Coordinates of C-alpha atoms in Angstrom, one line a residue:
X1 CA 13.0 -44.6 -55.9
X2 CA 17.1 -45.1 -55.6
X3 CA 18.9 -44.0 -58.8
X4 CA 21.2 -46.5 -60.6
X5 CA 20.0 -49.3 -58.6
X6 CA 22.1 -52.4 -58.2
X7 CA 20.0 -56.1 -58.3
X8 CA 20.2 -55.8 -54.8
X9 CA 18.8 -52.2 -54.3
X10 CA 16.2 -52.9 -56.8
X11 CA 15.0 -56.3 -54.1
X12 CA 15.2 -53.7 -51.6
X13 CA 13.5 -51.1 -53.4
X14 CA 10.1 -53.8 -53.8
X15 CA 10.3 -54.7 -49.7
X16 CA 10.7 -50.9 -49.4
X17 CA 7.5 -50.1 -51.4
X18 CA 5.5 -52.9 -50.0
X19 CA 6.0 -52.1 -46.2
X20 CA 2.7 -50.9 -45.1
X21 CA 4.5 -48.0 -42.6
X22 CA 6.4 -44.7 -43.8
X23 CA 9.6 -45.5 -44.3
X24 CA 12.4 -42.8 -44.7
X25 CA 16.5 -44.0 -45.6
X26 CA 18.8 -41.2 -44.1
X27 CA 22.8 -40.7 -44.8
X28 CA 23.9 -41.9 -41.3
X29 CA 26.9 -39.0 -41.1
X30 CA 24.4 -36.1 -42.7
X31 CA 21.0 -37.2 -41.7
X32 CA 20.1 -36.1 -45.8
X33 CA 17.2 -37.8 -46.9
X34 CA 17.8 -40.4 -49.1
X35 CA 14.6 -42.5 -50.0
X36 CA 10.9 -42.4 -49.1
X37 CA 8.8 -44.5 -50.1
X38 CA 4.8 -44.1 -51.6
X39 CA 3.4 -44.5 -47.8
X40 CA 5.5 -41.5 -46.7
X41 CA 4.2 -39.4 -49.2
X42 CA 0.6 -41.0 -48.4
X43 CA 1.4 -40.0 -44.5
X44 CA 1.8 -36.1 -45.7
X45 CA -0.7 -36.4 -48.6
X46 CA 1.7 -35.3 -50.5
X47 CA 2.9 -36.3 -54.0
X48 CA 6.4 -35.2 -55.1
X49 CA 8.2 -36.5 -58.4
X50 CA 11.3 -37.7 -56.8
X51 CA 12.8 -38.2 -53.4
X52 CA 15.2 -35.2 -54.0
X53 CA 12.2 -33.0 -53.5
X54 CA 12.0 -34.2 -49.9
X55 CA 14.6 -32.4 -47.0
X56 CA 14.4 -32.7 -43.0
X57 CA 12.9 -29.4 -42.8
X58 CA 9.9 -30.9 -44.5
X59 CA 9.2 -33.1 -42.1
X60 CA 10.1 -30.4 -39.1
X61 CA 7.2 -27.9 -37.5
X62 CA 10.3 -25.8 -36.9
X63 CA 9.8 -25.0 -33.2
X64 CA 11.7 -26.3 -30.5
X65 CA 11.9 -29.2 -30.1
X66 CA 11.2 -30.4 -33.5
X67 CA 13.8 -28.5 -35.6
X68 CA 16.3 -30.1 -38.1
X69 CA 19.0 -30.3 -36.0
X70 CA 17.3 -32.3 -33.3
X71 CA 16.2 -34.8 -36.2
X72 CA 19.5 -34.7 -37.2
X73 CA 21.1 -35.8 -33.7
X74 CA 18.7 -38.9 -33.5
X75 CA 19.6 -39.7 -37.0
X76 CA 23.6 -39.9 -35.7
X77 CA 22.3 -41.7 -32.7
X78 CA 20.9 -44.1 -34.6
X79 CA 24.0 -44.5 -36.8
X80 CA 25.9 -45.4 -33.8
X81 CA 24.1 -48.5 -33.3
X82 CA 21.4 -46.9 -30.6
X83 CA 18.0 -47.7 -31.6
X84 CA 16.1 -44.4 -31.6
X85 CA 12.1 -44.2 -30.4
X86 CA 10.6 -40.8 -30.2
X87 CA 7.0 -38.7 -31.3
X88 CA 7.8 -35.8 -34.2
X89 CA 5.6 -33.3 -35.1
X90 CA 6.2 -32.8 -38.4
X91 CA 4.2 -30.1 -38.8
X92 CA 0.8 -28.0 -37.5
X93 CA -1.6 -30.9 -38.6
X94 CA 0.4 -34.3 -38.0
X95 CA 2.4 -36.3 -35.9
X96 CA 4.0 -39.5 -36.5
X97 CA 6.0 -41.9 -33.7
X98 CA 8.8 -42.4 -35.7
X99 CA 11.4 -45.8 -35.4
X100 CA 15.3 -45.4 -36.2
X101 CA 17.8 -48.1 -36.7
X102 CA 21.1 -48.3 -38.8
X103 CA 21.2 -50.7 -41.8
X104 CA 23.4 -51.5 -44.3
X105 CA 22.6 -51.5 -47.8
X106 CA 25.3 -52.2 -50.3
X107 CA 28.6 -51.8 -48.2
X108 CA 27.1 -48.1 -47.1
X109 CA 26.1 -46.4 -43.4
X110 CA 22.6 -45.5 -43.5
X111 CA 19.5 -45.3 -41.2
X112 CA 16.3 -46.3 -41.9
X113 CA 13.5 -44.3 -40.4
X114 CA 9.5 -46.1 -40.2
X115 CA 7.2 -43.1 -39.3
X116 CA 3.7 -44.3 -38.2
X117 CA 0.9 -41.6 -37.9
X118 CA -0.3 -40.5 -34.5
X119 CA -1.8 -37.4 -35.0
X120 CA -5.5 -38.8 -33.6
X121 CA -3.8 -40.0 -30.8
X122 CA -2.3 -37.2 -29.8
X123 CA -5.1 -35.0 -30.3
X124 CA -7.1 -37.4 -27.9
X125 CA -4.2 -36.7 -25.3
X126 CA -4.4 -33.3 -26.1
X127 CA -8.2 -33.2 -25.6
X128 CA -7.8 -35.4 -22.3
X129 CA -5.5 -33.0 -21.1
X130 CA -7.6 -30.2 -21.7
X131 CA -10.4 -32.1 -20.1
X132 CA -9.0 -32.7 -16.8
X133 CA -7.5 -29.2 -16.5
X134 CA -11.1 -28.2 -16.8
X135 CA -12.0 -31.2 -14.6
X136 CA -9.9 -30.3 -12.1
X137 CA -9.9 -26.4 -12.1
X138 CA -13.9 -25.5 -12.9
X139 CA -16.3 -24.6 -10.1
X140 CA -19.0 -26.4 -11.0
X141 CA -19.4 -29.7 -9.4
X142 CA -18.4 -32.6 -11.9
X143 CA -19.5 -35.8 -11.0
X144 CA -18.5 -38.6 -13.6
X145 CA -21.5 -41.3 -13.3
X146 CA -21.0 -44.8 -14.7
X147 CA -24.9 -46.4 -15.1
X148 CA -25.9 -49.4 -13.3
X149 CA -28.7 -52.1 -13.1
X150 CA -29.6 -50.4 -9.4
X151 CA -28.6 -46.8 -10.8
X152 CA -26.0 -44.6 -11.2
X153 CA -22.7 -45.4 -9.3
X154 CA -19.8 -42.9 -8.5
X155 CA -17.1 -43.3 -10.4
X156 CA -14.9 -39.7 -10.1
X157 CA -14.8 -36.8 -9.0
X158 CA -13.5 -33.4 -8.8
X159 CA -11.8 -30.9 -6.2
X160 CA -15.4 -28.9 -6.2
X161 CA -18.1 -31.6 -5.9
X162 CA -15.4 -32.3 -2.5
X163 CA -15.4 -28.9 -1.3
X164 CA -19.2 -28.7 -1.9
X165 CA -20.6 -31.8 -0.7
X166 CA -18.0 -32.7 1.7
X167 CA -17.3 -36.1 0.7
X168 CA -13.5 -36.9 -0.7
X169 CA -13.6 -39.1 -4.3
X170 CA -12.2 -41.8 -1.5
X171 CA -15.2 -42.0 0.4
X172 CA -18.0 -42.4 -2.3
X173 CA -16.3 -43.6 -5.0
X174 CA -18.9 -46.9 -6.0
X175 CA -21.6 -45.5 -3.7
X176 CA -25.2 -44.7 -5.6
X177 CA -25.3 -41.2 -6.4
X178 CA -28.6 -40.6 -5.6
X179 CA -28.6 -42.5 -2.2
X180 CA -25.8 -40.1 -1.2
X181 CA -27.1 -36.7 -2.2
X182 CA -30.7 -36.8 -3.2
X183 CA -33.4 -35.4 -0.7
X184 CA -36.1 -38.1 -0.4
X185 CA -38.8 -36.3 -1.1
X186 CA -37.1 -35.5 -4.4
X187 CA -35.9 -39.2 -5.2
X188 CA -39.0 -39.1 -8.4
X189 CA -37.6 -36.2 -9.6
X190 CA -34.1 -37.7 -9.6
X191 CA -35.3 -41.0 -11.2
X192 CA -37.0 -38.9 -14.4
X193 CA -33.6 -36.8 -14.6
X194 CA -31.8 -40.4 -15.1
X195 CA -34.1 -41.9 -17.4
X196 CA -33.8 -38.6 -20.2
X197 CA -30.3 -38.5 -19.7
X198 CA -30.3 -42.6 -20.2
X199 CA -32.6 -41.7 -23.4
X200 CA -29.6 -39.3 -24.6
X201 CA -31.5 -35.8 -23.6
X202 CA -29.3 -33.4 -22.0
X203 CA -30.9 -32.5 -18.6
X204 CA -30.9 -28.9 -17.3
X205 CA -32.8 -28.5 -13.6
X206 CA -32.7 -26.2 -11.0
X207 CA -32.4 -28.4 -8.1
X208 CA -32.2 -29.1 -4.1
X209 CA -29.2 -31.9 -3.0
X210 CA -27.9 -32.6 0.2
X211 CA -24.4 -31.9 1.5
X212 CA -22.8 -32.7 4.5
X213 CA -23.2 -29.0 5.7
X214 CA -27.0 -30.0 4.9
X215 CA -29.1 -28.6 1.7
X216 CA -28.0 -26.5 -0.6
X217 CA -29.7 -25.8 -4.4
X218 CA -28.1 -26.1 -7.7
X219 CA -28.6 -26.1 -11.6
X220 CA -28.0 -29.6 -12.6
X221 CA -26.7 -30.4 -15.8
X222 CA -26.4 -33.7 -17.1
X223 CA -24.6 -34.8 -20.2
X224 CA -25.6 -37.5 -23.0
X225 CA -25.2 -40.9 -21.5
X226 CA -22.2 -42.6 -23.1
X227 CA -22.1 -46.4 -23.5
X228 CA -19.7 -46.6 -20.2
X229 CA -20.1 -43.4 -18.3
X230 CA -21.9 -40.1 -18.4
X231 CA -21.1 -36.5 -16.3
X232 CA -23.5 -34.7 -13.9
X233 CA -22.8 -30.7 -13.3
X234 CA -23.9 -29.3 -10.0
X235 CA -23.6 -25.5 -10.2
X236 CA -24.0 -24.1 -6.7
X237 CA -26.9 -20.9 -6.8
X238 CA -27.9 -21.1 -3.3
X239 CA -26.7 -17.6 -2.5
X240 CA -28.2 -16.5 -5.9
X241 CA -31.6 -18.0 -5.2
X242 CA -31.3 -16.5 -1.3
X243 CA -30.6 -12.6 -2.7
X244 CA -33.3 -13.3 -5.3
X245 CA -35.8 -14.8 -2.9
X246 CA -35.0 -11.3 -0.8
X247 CA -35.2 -8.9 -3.4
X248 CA -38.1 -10.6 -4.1
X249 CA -39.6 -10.4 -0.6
X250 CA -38.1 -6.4 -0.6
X251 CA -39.9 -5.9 -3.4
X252 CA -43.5 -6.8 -2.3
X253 CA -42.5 -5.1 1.1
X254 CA -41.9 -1.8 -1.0
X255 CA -44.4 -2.2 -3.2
X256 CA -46.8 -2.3 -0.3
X257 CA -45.4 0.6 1.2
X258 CA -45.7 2.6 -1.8
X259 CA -49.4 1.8 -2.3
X260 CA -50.3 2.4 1.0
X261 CA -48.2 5.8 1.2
X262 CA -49.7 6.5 -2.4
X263 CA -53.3 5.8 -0.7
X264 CA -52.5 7.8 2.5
X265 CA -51.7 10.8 0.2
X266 CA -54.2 10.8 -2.4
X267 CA -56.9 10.3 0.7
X268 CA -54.9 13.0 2.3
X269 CA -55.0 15.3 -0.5
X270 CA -58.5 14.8 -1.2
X271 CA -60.1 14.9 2.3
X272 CA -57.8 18.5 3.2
X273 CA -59.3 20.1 0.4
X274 CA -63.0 20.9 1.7
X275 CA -61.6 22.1 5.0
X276 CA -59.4 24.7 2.8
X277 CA -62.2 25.6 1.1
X278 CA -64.1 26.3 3.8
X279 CA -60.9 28.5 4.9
X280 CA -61.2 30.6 1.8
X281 CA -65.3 30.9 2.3
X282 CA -65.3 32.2 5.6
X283 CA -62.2 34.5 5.5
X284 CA -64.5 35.9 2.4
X285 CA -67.7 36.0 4.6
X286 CA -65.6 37.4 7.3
X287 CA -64.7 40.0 5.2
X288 CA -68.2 40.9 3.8
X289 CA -69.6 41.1 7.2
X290 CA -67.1 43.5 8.6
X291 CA -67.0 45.9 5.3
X292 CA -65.8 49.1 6.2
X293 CA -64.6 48.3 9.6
X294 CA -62.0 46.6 8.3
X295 CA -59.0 48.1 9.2
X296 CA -55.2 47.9 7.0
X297 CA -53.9 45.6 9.4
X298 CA -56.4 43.2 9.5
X299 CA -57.1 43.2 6.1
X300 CA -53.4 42.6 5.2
X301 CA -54.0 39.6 8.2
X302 CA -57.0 37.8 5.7
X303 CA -55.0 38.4 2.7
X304 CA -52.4 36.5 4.6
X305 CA -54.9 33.4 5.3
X306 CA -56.1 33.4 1.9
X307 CA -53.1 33.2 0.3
X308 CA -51.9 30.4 2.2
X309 CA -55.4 28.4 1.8
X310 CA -54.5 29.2 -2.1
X311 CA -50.9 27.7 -1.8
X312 CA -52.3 24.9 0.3
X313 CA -54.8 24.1 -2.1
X314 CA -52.3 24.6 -5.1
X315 CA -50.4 21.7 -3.2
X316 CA -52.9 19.3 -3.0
X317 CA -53.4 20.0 -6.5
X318 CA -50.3 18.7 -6.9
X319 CA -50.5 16.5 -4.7
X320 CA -53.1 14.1 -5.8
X321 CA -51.5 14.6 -9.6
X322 CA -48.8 13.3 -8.4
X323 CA -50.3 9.9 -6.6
X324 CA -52.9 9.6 -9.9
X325 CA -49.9 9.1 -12.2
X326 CA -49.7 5.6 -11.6
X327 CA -53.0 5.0 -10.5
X328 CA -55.3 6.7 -13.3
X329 CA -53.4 6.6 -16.0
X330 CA -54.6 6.4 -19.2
X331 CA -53.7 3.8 -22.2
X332 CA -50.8 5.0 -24.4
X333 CA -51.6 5.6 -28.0
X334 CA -50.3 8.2 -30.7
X335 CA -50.1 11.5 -29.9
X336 CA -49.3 14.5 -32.0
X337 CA -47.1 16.5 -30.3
X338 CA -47.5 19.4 -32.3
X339 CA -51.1 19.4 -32.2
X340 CA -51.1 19.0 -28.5
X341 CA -48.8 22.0 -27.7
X342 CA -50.6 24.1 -29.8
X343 CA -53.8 23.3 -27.2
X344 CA -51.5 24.4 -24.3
X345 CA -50.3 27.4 -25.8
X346 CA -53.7 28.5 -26.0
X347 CA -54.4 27.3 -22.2
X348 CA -51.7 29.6 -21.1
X349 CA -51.9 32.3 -23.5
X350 CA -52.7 34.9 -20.8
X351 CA -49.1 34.4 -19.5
X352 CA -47.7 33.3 -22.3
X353 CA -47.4 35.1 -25.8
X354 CA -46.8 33.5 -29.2
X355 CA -43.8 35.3 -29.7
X356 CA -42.1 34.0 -26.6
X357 CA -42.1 30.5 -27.8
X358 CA -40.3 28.8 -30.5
X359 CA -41.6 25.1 -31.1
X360 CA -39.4 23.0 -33.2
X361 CA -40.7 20.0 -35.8
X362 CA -42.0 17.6 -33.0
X363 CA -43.4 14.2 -34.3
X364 CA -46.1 12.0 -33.2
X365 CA -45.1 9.8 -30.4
X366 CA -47.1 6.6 -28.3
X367 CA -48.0 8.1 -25.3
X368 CA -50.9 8.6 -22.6
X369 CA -52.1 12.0 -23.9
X370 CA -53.0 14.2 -20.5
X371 CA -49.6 12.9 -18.6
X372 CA -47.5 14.1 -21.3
X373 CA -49.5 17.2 -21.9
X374 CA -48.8 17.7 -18.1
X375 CA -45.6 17.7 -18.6
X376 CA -45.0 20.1 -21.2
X377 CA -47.8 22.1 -18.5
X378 CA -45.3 21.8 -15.8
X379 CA -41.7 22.7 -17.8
X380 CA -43.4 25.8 -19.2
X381 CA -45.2 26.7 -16.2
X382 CA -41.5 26.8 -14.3
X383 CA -39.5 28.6 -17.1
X384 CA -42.6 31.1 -16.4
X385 CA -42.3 31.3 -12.6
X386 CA -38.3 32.0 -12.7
X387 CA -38.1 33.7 -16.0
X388 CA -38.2 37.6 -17.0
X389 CA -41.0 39.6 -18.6
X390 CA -38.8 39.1 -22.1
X391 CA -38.3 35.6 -21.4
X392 CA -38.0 33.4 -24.6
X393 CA -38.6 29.3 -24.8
X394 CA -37.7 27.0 -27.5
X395 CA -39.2 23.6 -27.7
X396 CA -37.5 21.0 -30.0
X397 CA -37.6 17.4 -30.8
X398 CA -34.8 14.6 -32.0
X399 CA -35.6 10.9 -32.8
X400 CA -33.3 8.8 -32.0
X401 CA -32.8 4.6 -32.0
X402 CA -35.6 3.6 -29.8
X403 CA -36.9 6.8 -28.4
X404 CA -38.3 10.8 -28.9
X405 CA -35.8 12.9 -26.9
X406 CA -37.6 16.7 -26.2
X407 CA -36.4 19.8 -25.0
X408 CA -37.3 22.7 -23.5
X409 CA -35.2 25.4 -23.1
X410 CA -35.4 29.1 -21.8
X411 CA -33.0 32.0 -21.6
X412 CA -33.8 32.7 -17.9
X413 CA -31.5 32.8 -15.1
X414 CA -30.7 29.5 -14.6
X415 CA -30.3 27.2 -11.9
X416 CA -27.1 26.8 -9.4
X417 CA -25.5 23.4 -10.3
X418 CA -26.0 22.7 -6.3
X419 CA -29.7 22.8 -7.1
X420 CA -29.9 21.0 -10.3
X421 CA -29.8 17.1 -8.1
X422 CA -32.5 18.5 -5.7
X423 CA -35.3 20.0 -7.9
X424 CA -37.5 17.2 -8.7
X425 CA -37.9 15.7 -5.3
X426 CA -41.2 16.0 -3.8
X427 CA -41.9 19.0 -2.1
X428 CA -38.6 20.5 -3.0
X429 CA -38.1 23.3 -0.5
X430 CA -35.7 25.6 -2.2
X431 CA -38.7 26.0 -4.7
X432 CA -40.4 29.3 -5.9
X433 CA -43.8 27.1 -6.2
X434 CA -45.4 23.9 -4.6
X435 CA -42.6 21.8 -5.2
X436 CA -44.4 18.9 -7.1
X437 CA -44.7 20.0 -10.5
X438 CA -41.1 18.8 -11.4
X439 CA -41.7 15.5 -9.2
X440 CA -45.2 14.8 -11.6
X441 CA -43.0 15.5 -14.7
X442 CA -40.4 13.2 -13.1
X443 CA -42.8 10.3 -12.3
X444 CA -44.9 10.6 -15.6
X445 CA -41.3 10.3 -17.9
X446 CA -40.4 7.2 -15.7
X447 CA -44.4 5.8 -15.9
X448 CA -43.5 5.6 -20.0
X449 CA -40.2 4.5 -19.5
X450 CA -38.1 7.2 -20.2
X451 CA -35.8 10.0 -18.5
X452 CA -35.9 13.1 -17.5
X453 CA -32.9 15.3 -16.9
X454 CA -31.7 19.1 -16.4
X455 CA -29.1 21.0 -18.0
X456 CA -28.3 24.4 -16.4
X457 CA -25.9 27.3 -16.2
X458 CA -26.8 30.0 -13.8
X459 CA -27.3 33.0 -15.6
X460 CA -27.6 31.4 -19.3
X461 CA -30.3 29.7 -18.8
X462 CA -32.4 26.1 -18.4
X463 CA -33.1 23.3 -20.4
X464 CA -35.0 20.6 -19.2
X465 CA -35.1 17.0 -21.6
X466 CA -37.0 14.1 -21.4
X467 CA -37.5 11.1 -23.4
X468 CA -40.3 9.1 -24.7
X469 CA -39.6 5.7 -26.3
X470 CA -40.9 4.4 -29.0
X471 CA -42.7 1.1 -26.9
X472 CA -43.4 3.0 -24.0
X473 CA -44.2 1.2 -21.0

């Protein structure tokens, strides 16, 4: 390893290869690496053909602290007969504890450096550290459990478990875990969670544990029993499982509500209709019997009543279409759209001429085949009511990821942007009809899943779009 070695270098030179530790000779007044011997290069897994090939910035990260000059100022510390003891990071993957001492070899100042590798232990400090920062600074509730011949005994714990439960690492510290915090009715249940975690299962429960504030629920986690100690997590849900046992609760309470409202109106709508009925039969009998003696102003007085008995009844209509959405719906399977407005254009061919519509490529989409029908009834039925005598609709289709997004648009005269969050509410007011149509299209979109939304301009026009996806429901 030395050049031009004397008898006494080349004695040296066997101790020096023999040592089992790292050793490194420095020039005490330079700090220049002189000699290293086989285990250094071991240390580094590295493999140089001489010494020379080997400076202090090889064995330096780089970064404060561990930069060559620092090495350099223990090297002339040790020189000075002070016995240097210090941790290096030599670089990004080890880190050796390293040993300096002046020596004399052949009349000359030198330092002799023994480097022994402690890159495991420091990553174990590093990983403790890291531990009881997350120890100390997680929510959860960290109990650290050594196992027992009676059971599991106390044996830390964190700033959460104390805020939670109550209890300071002081107080319970060697008390049974399960005495302390374990409903009795639930002690099985925290026997069985022992026993897998003593089998080496990791243990996920929600469960119920007492605090000093009284009960409170958590998911428990327990981690692999080690041969001296193994962790229970507590991770507080009470609040959780409260707002999820009341939107449960809210939800049955609406649900209810809904069905009996849906049942008051579809019993509603179905018993006013013979009443209107009869109405419209004796306003027409009334008007046969009279004949000629009816005068102008009573005649425009019956037109009166049977217009509204019409309207009423038109309501109803709507009405009970509306509650039969959900109620008597049909099964979704394919339907082809095409082929399906091609049966409506020919429903509403007196009021609406081929040339006034423009229908698009429309695919075939899973659906329930009357509601959607409806729908398409409904949209062109209201581009009819607002629209001109040279009104013009165009239906169209585009697929995209997971659903069928339609449209149907018209050139009539728009609706007010004040308007466009009001018109499908039930029994919209401001409308020209009964005010359902839009709220059946509405609920029949959100029956398959899909939306249904308005884009207007007033004076340019309406286009109403809706999607269908493609596993409705």
């Amino acid at each position: 390893m030395i050049e031009d070695e004397t008898p006494t270098e080349q004695a040296l030179g066997t101790l020096f290869e023999s040592i089992p530790d790292a050793i490194m000779i420095h020039d005490a007044e330079t700090g220049e690496i002189l000699a290293v011997n086989d285990q250094w290069w071991a240390l580094f897994d590295a493999s140089p053909a001489t010494s020379h090939e080997c400076s202090i910035a090889d064995i330096s990260v780089g970064t404060q602290p561990y930069t060559k000059s620092s090495y350099v100022d223990y090297v002339q510390q040790a020189a000075d007969r002070d016995l240097q003891v210090f941790e290096w990071q030599a670089d990004t993957h080890h880190w050796v504890e390293i040993t300096m001492r002046q020596v004399t070899i052949e009349g000359k100042r030198q330092v002799c450096a023994v480097a022994r590798d402690i890159t495991e232990r420091k990553q174990q400090e590093q990983e403790l550290r890291s531990y009881e920062i997350l120890f100390e600074n997680t929510t959860d509730c960290i109990v650290e459990i050594r196992p027992t011949a009676d059971g599991p005994r106390i044996q830390h714990v964190n700033s959460a478990f104390e805020e939670v439960f109550g209890y300071t690492e002081a107080e319970i510290k060697g008390a049974h875990l399960d005495d302390l915090i374990v409903p009795d009715e639930r002690m099985d249940e925290a026997t069985e969670i022992n026993r897998r975690s003593a089998e080496g299962t990791k243990v996920t429960r929600e469960v119920v544990r007492e605090t000093k504030d009284g009960r409170r629920e958590f998911l428990l986690r327990s981690a692999n029993y080690q041969e001296e100690f193994f962790y229970v997590l507590y991770t507080d849900i009470t609040e959780r499982k409260q707002h999820e046992r009341q939107l449960r609760e809210t939800k049955r309470d609406l649900e209810q509500s809904n069905e009996k409202l849906e049942r008051f109106a579809y019993i509603a709508a179905h018993d006013l209709q013979e009443p209107m009925r009869m109405v419209e039969a004796y306003v027409d009998l009334l008007e046969q019997e009279l004949g000629d003696d009816l005068d102008d102003e009573l005649r425009e007085y019956m037109e009166f009543a049977v217009g509204g008995a019409e309207r009423m009844q038109a309501m109803l209509d709507g009405l009970l279409q509306f509650c039969r959405v959900e109620t008597a719906g049909d099964s979704f399977e394919p339907v082809d759209t095409c082929e399906l407005l091609a049966e409506i254009q020919s429903d509403l061919h007196l009021r609406l001429s081929d040339d006034q519509v423009t229908i698009g490529v429309l695919p075939t989409v899973t659906a329930d085949r009357d509601q959607l029908a409806l729908v398409f009834q409904h949209l062109l039925t209201n581009a009819l009511e607002h629209g001109s005598e040279d009104l013009h609709i165009e239906i169209t289709a585009t697929e995209r990821d997971t659903v069928t997004e339609f449209a149907v648009a018209d050139d009539g005269p728009g609706i007010p942007e004040y308007r466009q969050d009001d018109i499908f509410d039930l029994f919209d007011t401001d409308s020209e009809g009964t005010g359902i149509g839009l709220a059946v299209c509405q609920q029949i979109v959100h029956r398959h899943g899909g939306e249904i939304w308005v884009d207007s301009t007033e004076d340019e026009g309406t286009t109403f779009h809706f999607t269908i996806p493609d596993e409705p429901g």
